[in-house]
PDB file of C-alpha atoms in Angstrom:
ATOM      1  CA  ALA A  96      17.686  68.771  54.012  1.00 73.00           C
ATOM      2  CA  SER A  97      16.409  69.996  57.378  1.00 83.00           C
ATOM      3  CA  LEU A  98      18.270  69.617  60.678  1.00 82.00           C
ATOM      4  CA  SER A  99      16.747  69.513  64.156  1.00 83.00           C
ATOM      5  CA  PHE A 100      17.781  68.344  67.615  1.00 81.00           C
ATOM      6  CA  ALA A 101      16.137  65.192  68.928  1.00 73.00           C
ATOM      7  CA  PRO A 102      15.419  64.601  72.644  1.00 66.00           C
ATOM      8  CA  SER A 103      18.209  63.259  74.868  1.00 61.00           C
ATOM      9  CA  SER A 104      18.826  59.574  74.220  1.00 57.00           C
ATOM     10  CA  ALA A 105      20.154  57.198  76.878  1.00 52.00           C
ATOM     11  CA  GLU A 106      20.526  54.553  74.150  1.00 62.00           C
ATOM     12  CA  ILE A 107      23.902  56.049  73.249  1.00 66.00           C
ATOM     13  CA  PHE A 108      25.036  57.907  76.337  1.00 66.00           C
ATOM     14  CA  PRO A 109      23.105  59.549  79.196  1.00 62.00           C
ATOM     15  CA  ASP A 110      21.973  63.114  78.330  1.00 63.00           C
ATOM     16  CA  HIS A 111      23.439  62.743  74.837  1.00 69.00           C
ATOM     17  CA  ARG A 112      21.334  64.698  72.330  1.00 75.00           C
ATOM     18  CA  THR A 113      21.172  63.675  68.696  1.00 83.00           C
ATOM     19  CA  LEU A 114      20.689  65.553  65.446  1.00 86.00           C
ATOM     20  CA  ALA A 115      17.940  64.472  63.034  1.00 88.00           C
ATOM     21  CA  ILE A 116      18.581  65.075  59.325  1.00 89.00           C
ATOM     22  CA  VAL A 117      15.534  64.820  57.053  1.00 89.00           C
ATOM     23  CA  PHE A 118      15.889  65.042  53.289  1.00 87.00           C
ATOM     24  CA  SER A 119      13.461  66.645  50.876  1.00 78.00           C
ATOM     25  CA  ALA A 120      12.686  64.972  47.564  1.00 70.00           C
ATOM     26  CA  SER A 121      15.218  67.088  45.678  1.00 66.00           C
ATOM     27  CA  ALA A 122      18.086  66.916  48.192  1.00 67.00           C
ATOM     28  CA  GLY A 123      21.393  65.348  47.164  1.00 80.00           C
ATOM     29  CA  HIS A 124      23.621  64.799  50.180  1.00 86.00           C
ATOM     30  CA  VAL A 125      24.936  66.550  53.295  1.00 88.00           C
ATOM     31  CA  LYS A 126      28.640  66.690  54.125  1.00 91.00           C
ATOM     32  CA  PHE A 127      30.009  67.187  57.667  1.00 88.00           C
ATOM     33  CA  PHE A 128      33.700  67.962  58.228  1.00 88.00           C
ATOM     34  CA  SER A 129      36.047  70.040  60.341  1.00 85.00           C
ATOM     35  CA  PRO A 130      37.717  72.864  58.404  1.00 80.00           C
ATOM     36  CA  SER A 131      40.902  72.423  60.436  1.00 78.00           C
ATOM     37  CA  LEU A 132      42.519  69.969  62.834  1.00 79.00           C
ATOM     38  CA  ASP A 133      45.456  70.490  65.186  1.00 77.00           C
ATOM     39  CA  LEU A 134      47.821  67.693  64.143  1.00 77.00           C
ATOM     40  CA  PRO A 135      50.678  66.982  66.597  1.00 71.00           C
ATOM     41  CA  ALA A 136      53.828  65.851  64.815  1.00 68.00           C
ATOM     42  CA  LEU A 137      54.184  62.670  66.887  1.00 68.00           C
ATOM     43  CA  HIS A 138      50.927  61.127  65.588  1.00 77.00           C
ATOM     44  CA  SER A 139      50.424  59.429  62.238  1.00 82.00           C
ATOM     45  CA  THR A 140      47.312  57.310  62.910  1.00 85.00           C
ATOM     46  CA  CYS A 141      43.785  58.347  63.863  1.00 87.00           C
ATOM     47  CA  SER A 142      40.347  56.921  64.571  1.00 87.00           C
ATOM     48  CA  PHE A 143      37.082  58.776  64.139  1.00 89.00           C
ATOM     49  CA  GLY A 144      33.412  58.035  63.787  1.00 89.00           C
ATOM     50  CA  ILE A 145      29.861  58.759  64.745  1.00 90.00           C
ATOM     51  CA  PHE A 146      26.892  56.808  66.091  1.00 89.00           C
ATOM     52  CA  ALA A 147      24.034  56.955  63.611  1.00 91.00           C
ATOM     53  CA  ARG A 148      20.565  55.475  63.147  1.00 91.00           C
ATOM     54  CA  THR A 149      18.923  55.165  59.738  1.00 93.00           C
ATOM     55  CA  SER A 150      16.859  52.784  57.631  1.00 94.00           C
ATOM     56  CA  VAL A 151      18.731  53.762  54.463  1.00 93.00           C
ATOM     57  CA  PRO A 152      21.591  51.400  53.462  1.00 94.00           C
ATOM     58  CA  ARG A 153      24.780  53.488  53.334  1.00 93.00           C
ATOM     59  CA  GLY A 154      22.704  56.439  54.468  1.00 93.00           C
ATOM     60  CA  ILE A 155      25.864  57.755  56.122  1.00 95.00           C
ATOM     61  CA  VAL A 156      29.473  56.993  55.189  1.00 96.00           C
ATOM     62  CA  ALA A 157      32.822  58.108  56.662  1.00 94.00           C
ATOM     63  CA  THR A 158      35.899  58.894  54.558  1.00 95.00           C
ATOM     64  CA  MET A 159      39.485  59.963  55.261  1.00 94.00           C
ATOM     65  CA  LYS A 160      42.802  60.450  53.476  1.00 92.00           C
ATOM     66  CA  SER A 161      45.215  57.538  53.892  1.00 92.00           C
ATOM     67  CA  ALA A 162      48.980  57.819  54.329  1.00 89.00           C
ATOM     68  CA  GLY A 163      49.364  57.460  50.565  1.00 90.00           C
ATOM     69  CA  GLY A 164      46.956  60.317  49.880  1.00 90.00           C
ATOM     70  CA  SER A 165      44.082  58.222  48.539  1.00 93.00           C
ATOM     71  CA  THR A 166      40.556  58.515  49.942  1.00 93.00           C
ATOM     72  CA  VAL A 167      39.381  55.512  51.965  1.00 93.00           C
ATOM     73  CA  SER A 168      35.726  54.951  52.801  1.00 93.00           C
ATOM     74  CA  SER A 169      33.962  53.082  55.601  1.00 92.00           C
ATOM     75  CA  ALA A 170      31.379  50.384  54.930  1.00 89.00           C
ATOM     76  CA  GLY A 171      28.614  52.822  55.846  1.00 91.00           C
ATOM     77  CA  HIS A 172      25.468  52.232  57.872  1.00 95.00           C
ATOM     78  CA  SER A 173      23.715  48.956  57.070  1.00 94.00           C
ATOM     79  CA  GLY A 174      20.256  50.551  57.086  1.00 93.00           C
ATOM     80  CA  SER A 175      19.123  48.350  59.978  1.00 94.00           C
ATOM     81  CA  GLY A 176      17.231  51.159  61.712  1.00 92.00           C
ATOM     82  CA  ALA A 177      19.411  50.644  64.809  1.00 90.00           C
ATOM     83  CA  TRP A 178      22.288  52.666  66.227  1.00 88.00           C
ATOM     84  CA  GLU A 179      25.556  51.717  64.517  1.00 91.00           C
ATOM     85  CA  PHE A 180      29.063  53.157  64.719  1.00 89.00           C
ATOM     86  CA  VAL A 181      30.199  54.513  61.357  1.00 93.00           C
ATOM     87  CA  GLY A 182      33.833  55.520  61.143  1.00 90.00           C
ATOM     88  CA  ALA A 183      37.333  54.860  59.879  1.00 90.00           C
ATOM     89  CA  SER A 184      40.830  54.496  61.283  1.00 87.00           C
ATOM     90  CA  GLY A 185      44.383  54.064  60.094  1.00 87.00           C
ATOM     91  CA  PRO A 186      47.520  55.963  59.081  1.00 89.00           C
ATOM     92  CA  PHE A 187      46.749  59.344  57.523  1.00 91.00           C
ATOM     93  CA  GLN A 188      48.524  61.536  54.997  1.00 88.00           C
ATOM     94  CA  ALA A 189      51.176  63.979  56.144  1.00 86.00           C
ATOM     95  CA  LYS A 190      50.191  67.218  57.850  1.00 83.00           C
ATOM     96  CA  GLU A 191      51.681  69.313  55.036  1.00 84.00           C
ATOM     97  CA  ASP A 192      49.418  67.480  52.562  1.00 87.00           C
ATOM     98  CA  GLY A 193      46.270  68.199  54.565  1.00 85.00           C
ATOM     99  CA  GLY A 194      46.205  65.460  57.211  1.00 88.00           C
ATOM    100  CA  PRO A 195      43.380  62.901  57.545  1.00 91.00           C
ATOM    101  CA  ARG A 196      40.477  65.148  56.410  1.00 92.00           C
ATOM    102  CA  PRO A 197      37.722  63.126  58.159  1.00 93.00           C
ATOM    103  CA  ILE A 198      34.361  63.631  56.428  1.00 93.00           C
ATOM    104  CA  PHE A 199      30.854  62.219  56.911  1.00 95.00           C
ATOM    105  CA  TYR A 200      28.577  62.023  53.859  1.00 94.00           C
ATOM    106  CA  VAL A 201      24.839  61.706  54.590  1.00 94.00           C
ATOM    107  CA  TYR A 202      22.590  60.429  51.770  1.00 92.00           C
ATOM    108  CA  GLY A 203      19.304  59.755  53.555  1.00 91.00           C
ATOM    109  CA  ASP A 204      17.197  60.515  56.632  1.00 92.00           C
ATOM    110  CA  VAL A 205      19.400  59.814  59.632  1.00 93.00           C
ATOM    111  CA  GLU A 206      19.871  60.566  63.336  1.00 90.00           C
ATOM    112  CA  ILE A 207      23.449  61.236  64.369  1.00 90.00           C
ATOM    113  CA  SER A 208      25.359  61.754  67.615  1.00 85.00           C
ATOM    114  CA  ALA A 209      28.287  64.098  68.100  1.00 81.00           C
ATOM    115  CA  PRO A 210      31.314  62.958  66.069  1.00 85.00           C
ATOM    116  CA  PHE A 211      34.371  61.574  67.856  1.00 84.00           C
ATOM    117  CA  PHE A 212      38.034  61.825  66.885  1.00 85.00           C
ATOM    118  CA  SER A 213      41.158  60.517  68.570  1.00 82.00           C
ATOM    119  CA  PHE A 214      44.773  59.868  67.631  1.00 81.00           C
ATOM    120  CA  GLY A 215      45.934  56.261  67.622  1.00 74.00           C
ATOM    121  CA  SER A 216      44.052  53.095  66.711  1.00 67.00           C
ATOM    122  CA  VAL A 217      41.578  52.827  69.619  1.00 66.00           C
ATOM    123  CA  PRO A 218      38.059  53.774  68.431  1.00 64.00           C
ATOM    124  CA  PRO A 219      36.613  56.713  70.376  1.00 62.00           C
ATOM    125  CA  ALA A 220      33.281  56.401  72.172  1.00 62.00           C
ATOM    126  CA  PRO A 221      30.499  58.704  73.381  1.00 58.00           C
ATOM    127  CA  GLY A 222      31.377  60.597  76.524  1.00 57.00           C
ATOM    128  CA  PHE A 223      35.128  60.643  75.865  1.00 60.00           C
ATOM    129  CA  GLU A 224      36.658  63.813  77.244  1.00 61.00           C
ATOM    130  CA  PRO A 225      40.337  64.770  77.486  1.00 61.00           C
ATOM    131  CA  LEU A 226      42.089  64.769  80.850  1.00 62.00           C
ATOM    132  CA  SER A 227      43.744  68.099  81.512  1.00 60.00           C
ATOM    133  CA  SER A 228      47.486  68.364  82.088  1.00 64.00           C
ATOM    134  CA  THR A 229      46.785  69.230  85.732  1.00 67.00           C
ATOM    135  CA  GLY A 230      45.158  65.855  86.374  1.00 70.00           C
ATOM    136  CA  GLY A 231      41.656  64.510  86.426  1.00 70.00           C
ATOM    137  CA  ILE A 232      39.230  61.961  87.790  1.00 68.00           C
ATOM    138  CA  MET A 233      37.835  59.215  85.620  1.00 67.00           C
ATOM    139  CA  THR A 234      35.324  56.453  86.119  1.00 64.00           C
ATOM    140  CA  GLY A 235      34.600  53.494  83.930  1.00 67.00           C
ATOM    141  CA  THR A 236      37.002  51.499  81.771  1.00 73.00           C
ATOM    142  CA  LEU A 237      40.421  52.847  80.806  1.00 76.00           C
ATOM    143  CA  THR A 238      41.284  51.533  77.340  1.00 77.00           C
ATOM    144  CA  MET A 239      44.872  51.848  76.133  1.00 82.00           C
ATOM    145  CA  GLY A 240      46.081  51.685  72.569  1.00 82.00           C
ATOM    146  CA  MET A 241      47.537  48.331  71.506  1.00 88.00           C
ATOM    147  CA  THR A 242      49.440  47.464  68.345  1.00 90.00           C
ATOM    148  CA  THR A 243      51.593  44.679  66.921  1.00 93.00           C
ATOM    149  CA  VAL A 244      55.167  45.585  65.952  1.00 94.00           C
ATOM    150  CA  SER A 245      57.613  43.487  63.908  1.00 95.00           C
ATOM    151  CA  PRO A 246      60.653  42.210  65.874  1.00 96.00           C
ATOM    152  CA  PRO A 247      63.908  44.200  65.771  1.00 94.00           C
ATOM    153  CA  GLU A 248      66.669  43.243  63.375  1.00 92.00           C
ATOM    154  CA  GLY A 249      70.388  42.761  63.902  1.00 89.00           C
ATOM    155  CA  PRO A 250      73.108  43.688  64.170  1.00 90.00           C
ATOM    156  CA  GLY A 251      72.045  46.715  66.230  1.00 89.00           C
ATOM    157  CA  TRP A 252      68.823  45.206  67.606  1.00 93.00           C
ATOM    158  CA  PHE A 253      67.230  48.669  67.951  1.00 93.00           C
ATOM    159  CA  TRP A 254      63.437  48.355  68.279  1.00 94.00           C
ATOM    160  CA  GLU A 255      61.326  51.265  67.073  1.00 92.00           C
ATOM    161  CA  LEU A 256      57.838  51.480  68.627  1.00 92.00           C
ATOM    162  CA  PRO A 257      55.095  53.765  67.264  1.00 87.00           C
ATOM    163  CA  HIS A 258      53.520  56.441  69.455  1.00 82.00           C
ATOM    164  CA  GLU A 259      50.085  54.857  69.130  1.00 77.00           C
ATOM    165  CA  GLY A 260      49.562  53.248  72.500  1.00 82.00           C
ATOM    166  CA  ASN A 261      51.090  51.688  75.608  1.00 92.00           C
ATOM    167  CA  LEU A 262      50.672  47.987  74.805  1.00 95.00           C
ATOM    168  CA  PHE A 263      52.931  46.474  72.161  1.00 96.00           C
ATOM    169  CA  GLU A 264      52.795  42.873  70.968  1.00 97.00           C
ATOM    170  CA  MET A 265      55.900  41.558  69.227  1.00 97.00           C
ATOM    171  CA  GLY A 266      55.120  40.135  65.795  1.00 96.00           C
ATOM    172  CA  PRO A 267      56.012  36.620  64.583  1.00 96.00           C
ATOM    173  CA  LEU A 268      59.616  35.485  65.068  1.00 96.00           C
ATOM    174  CA  ASP A 269      59.446  32.988  62.174  1.00 93.00           C
ATOM    175  CA  GLY A 270      61.595  30.485  64.053  1.00 92.00           C
ATOM    176  CA  THR A 271      64.452  32.889  64.789  1.00 94.00           C
ATOM    177  CA  SER A 272      65.788  34.388  68.017  1.00 96.00           C
ATOM    178  CA  VAL A 273      65.940  38.154  68.451  1.00 97.00           C
ATOM    179  CA  THR A 274      67.477  40.594  70.888  1.00 97.00           C
ATOM    180  CA  VAL A 275      66.144  43.944  72.091  1.00 96.00           C
ATOM    181  CA  ALA A 276      69.092  46.232  72.893  1.00 94.00           C
ATOM    182  CA  ARG A 277      67.383  49.638  72.674  1.00 92.00           C
ATOM    183  CA  ILE A 278      63.809  50.852  72.375  1.00 93.00           C
ATOM    184  CA  ASN A 279      63.431  54.022  70.290  1.00 88.00           C
ATOM    185  CA  GLY A 280      67.095  54.584  71.066  1.00 81.00           C
ATOM    186  CA  ASN A 281      68.466  55.723  67.711  1.00 79.00           C
ATOM    187  CA  SER A 282      69.608  59.317  67.374  1.00 72.00           C
ATOM    188  CA  GLY A 283      66.703  59.959  64.968  1.00 74.00           C
ATOM    189  CA  SER A 284      64.055  58.003  66.894  1.00 79.00           C
ATOM    190  CA  ARG A 285      60.775  59.479  68.072  1.00 80.00           C
ATOM    191  CA  LYS A 286      61.323  59.546  71.836  1.00 81.00           C
ATOM    192  CA  PHE A 287      58.704  58.754  74.453  1.00 85.00           C
ATOM    193  CA  PRO A 288      58.404  61.317  77.275  1.00 83.00           C
ATOM    194  CA  ASN A 289      59.976  60.419  80.612  1.00 85.00           C
ATOM    195  CA  GLY A 290      57.471  58.580  82.765  1.00 88.00           C
ATOM    196  CA  THR A 291      55.836  56.748  79.847  1.00 90.00           C
ATOM    197  CA  VAL A 292      54.896  53.204  80.883  1.00 94.00           C
ATOM    198  CA  ILE A 293      54.706  50.492  78.233  1.00 95.00           C
ATOM    199  CA  THR A 294      54.009  46.765  78.374  1.00 97.00           C
ATOM    200  CA  ILE A 295      55.495  44.428  75.790  1.00 97.00           C
ATOM    201  CA  LEU A 296      53.637  41.190  75.081  1.00 97.00           C
ATOM    202  CA  LEU A 297      55.681  38.220  73.848  1.00 97.00           C
ATOM    203  CA  PRO A 298      53.552  35.499  72.219  1.00 97.00           C
ATOM    204  CA  GLU A 299      56.623  33.379  71.389  1.00 97.00           C
ATOM    205  CA  VAL A 300      59.813  32.214  73.098  1.00 97.00           C
ATOM    206  CA  GLY A 301      63.096  33.430  71.627  1.00 96.00           C
ATOM    207  CA  VAL A 302      63.390  37.054  72.738  1.00 97.00           C
ATOM    208  CA  THR A 303      66.229  38.445  74.864  1.00 97.00           C
ATOM    209  CA  PHE A 304      66.109  41.919  76.423  1.00 97.00           C
ATOM    210  CA  ARG A 305      69.723  42.968  76.843  1.00 96.00           C
ATOM    211  CA  GLU A 306      70.604  44.583  80.182  1.00 95.00           C
ATOM    212  CA  GLY A 307      72.678  47.747  79.833  1.00 91.00           C
ATOM    213  CA  GLY A 308      72.577  51.519  79.790  1.00 87.00           C
ATOM    214  CA  TYR A 309      69.422  51.557  77.676  1.00 90.00           C
ATOM    215  CA  LEU A 310      67.534  48.744  79.408  1.00 93.00           C
ATOM    216  CA  LEU A 311      67.826  48.707  83.203  1.00 93.00           C
ATOM    217  CA  LEU A 312      66.527  45.261  84.114  1.00 95.00           C
ATOM    218  CA  LYS A 313      65.890  43.361  87.345  1.00 95.00           C
ATOM    219  CA  GLY A 314      69.081  41.982  88.899  1.00 95.00           C
ATOM    220  CA  ASN A 315      71.204  43.762  86.279  1.00 94.00           C
ATOM    221  CA  ALA A 316      70.728  40.704  84.075  1.00 96.00           C
ATOM    222  CA  ASP A 317      69.254  39.962  80.664  1.00 97.00           C
ATOM    223  CA  PHE A 318      65.567  39.032  80.512  1.00 97.00           C
ATOM    224  CA  ARG A 319      65.087  35.839  78.484  1.00 97.00           C
ATOM    225  CA  PRO A 320      61.583  34.432  79.083  1.00 96.00           C
ATOM    226  CA  THR A 321      61.211  30.674  78.632  1.00 95.00           C
ATOM    227  CA  LEU A 322      57.424  30.512  78.301  1.00 96.00           C
ATOM    228  CA  PRO A 323      55.166  31.818  75.522  1.00 96.00           C
ATOM    229  CA  HIS A 324      52.838  34.723  76.301  1.00 97.00           C
ATOM    230  CA  SER A 325      55.283  36.323  78.700  1.00 97.00           C
ATOM    231  CA  SER A 326      55.447  40.091  79.111  1.00 98.00           C
ATOM    232  CA  ILE A 327      57.553  42.897  80.550  1.00 98.00           C
ATOM    233  CA  THR A 328      56.537  46.380  81.686  1.00 97.00           C
ATOM    234  CA  LEU A 329      59.005  49.267  81.412  1.00 96.00           C
ATOM    235  CA  VAL A 330      59.055  52.961  82.311  1.00 95.00           C
ATOM    236  CA  ASN A 331      61.022  55.564  80.358  1.00 91.00           C
ATOM    237  CA  VAL A 332      63.643  57.280  82.529  1.00 89.00           C
ATOM    238  CA  GLY A 333      65.613  59.154  79.856  1.00 76.00           C
ATOM    239  CA  SER A 334      69.236  58.590  78.932  1.00 58.00           C
ATOM    240  CA  ALA A 335      72.381  59.574  80.796  1.00 48.00           C
ATOM    241  CA  SER A 336      74.257  59.674  77.489  1.00 48.00           C
ATOM    242  CA  GLY A 337      72.160  62.582  76.258  1.00 45.00           C
ATOM    243  CA  TYR A 338      70.482  60.757  73.385  1.00 49.00           C
ATOM    244  CA  GLY A 339      68.491  57.608  72.913  1.00 51.00           C
ATOM    245  CA  ALA A 340      66.210  56.446  75.677  1.00 65.00           C
ATOM    246  CA  SER A 341      66.671  54.380  78.836  1.00 88.00           C
ATOM    247  CA  TRP A 342      63.921  52.139  80.145  1.00 94.00           C
ATOM    248  CA  LYS A 343      63.685  50.743  83.654  1.00 94.00           C
ATOM    249  CA  GLU A 344      61.888  47.502  84.402  1.00 96.00           C
ATOM    250  CA  VAL A 345      58.682  47.801  86.428  1.00 97.00           C
ATOM    251  CA  SER A 346      57.494  44.204  86.362  1.00 97.00           C
ATOM    252  CA  ARG A 347      57.596  41.006  84.352  1.00 97.00           C
ATOM    253  CA  ASN A 348      55.403  37.987  83.720  1.00 94.00           C
ATOM    254  CA  ASP A 349      57.302  34.891  82.690  1.00 88.00           C
TER     255      ASP A 349
END
């Protein structure tokens, strides 16, 4: 197969150049992958993909290693001749076992953009660039990761949230009432850094956030919304007890 740069294409992103891959009659396939990825310990889910244009059904396919170690494959390009996003996302295998190993397999003539990779479940997009630790300026839409998490269980009512976003929707209550006493407040929990802001979405009525040393709530009182689709926003302020995590209420919608 031969590779060549195509002119800049505003169809994907302004000034975004693409790579054209043309196969000869005897060519098999082309494989694109990164030989190494820096995998922070706090992440266990990733999203990656590439914008591609081809008239060959499944002319390009994305694969990755799942949390169980098996290889999962994307649906592949439909062969429509239009730009389509081809990628995969989900929990990946442990770092010591090799991590997600994202790979693109190309089986026919195709134009591709630069590949994109991000941790969490929000699909990346062309033009994404990291903000430096010293700050930055951004324009356009800010998209935050969102995931659904099963309600906490008694008797401790400790709620463990994944580090995959800032918006968390509580899963079905199944007709029961639940209490949130701590958020990632166990001694072995994965802590959020101080200053992390999260919003919890509550589709159903029946949740009580218990005021105390781990949840500092408005009026020093429990938060017990009486309407469905309520929400509460909290900021992590650490813990005076030296372990666990304290959250301070920023706002509520009930």
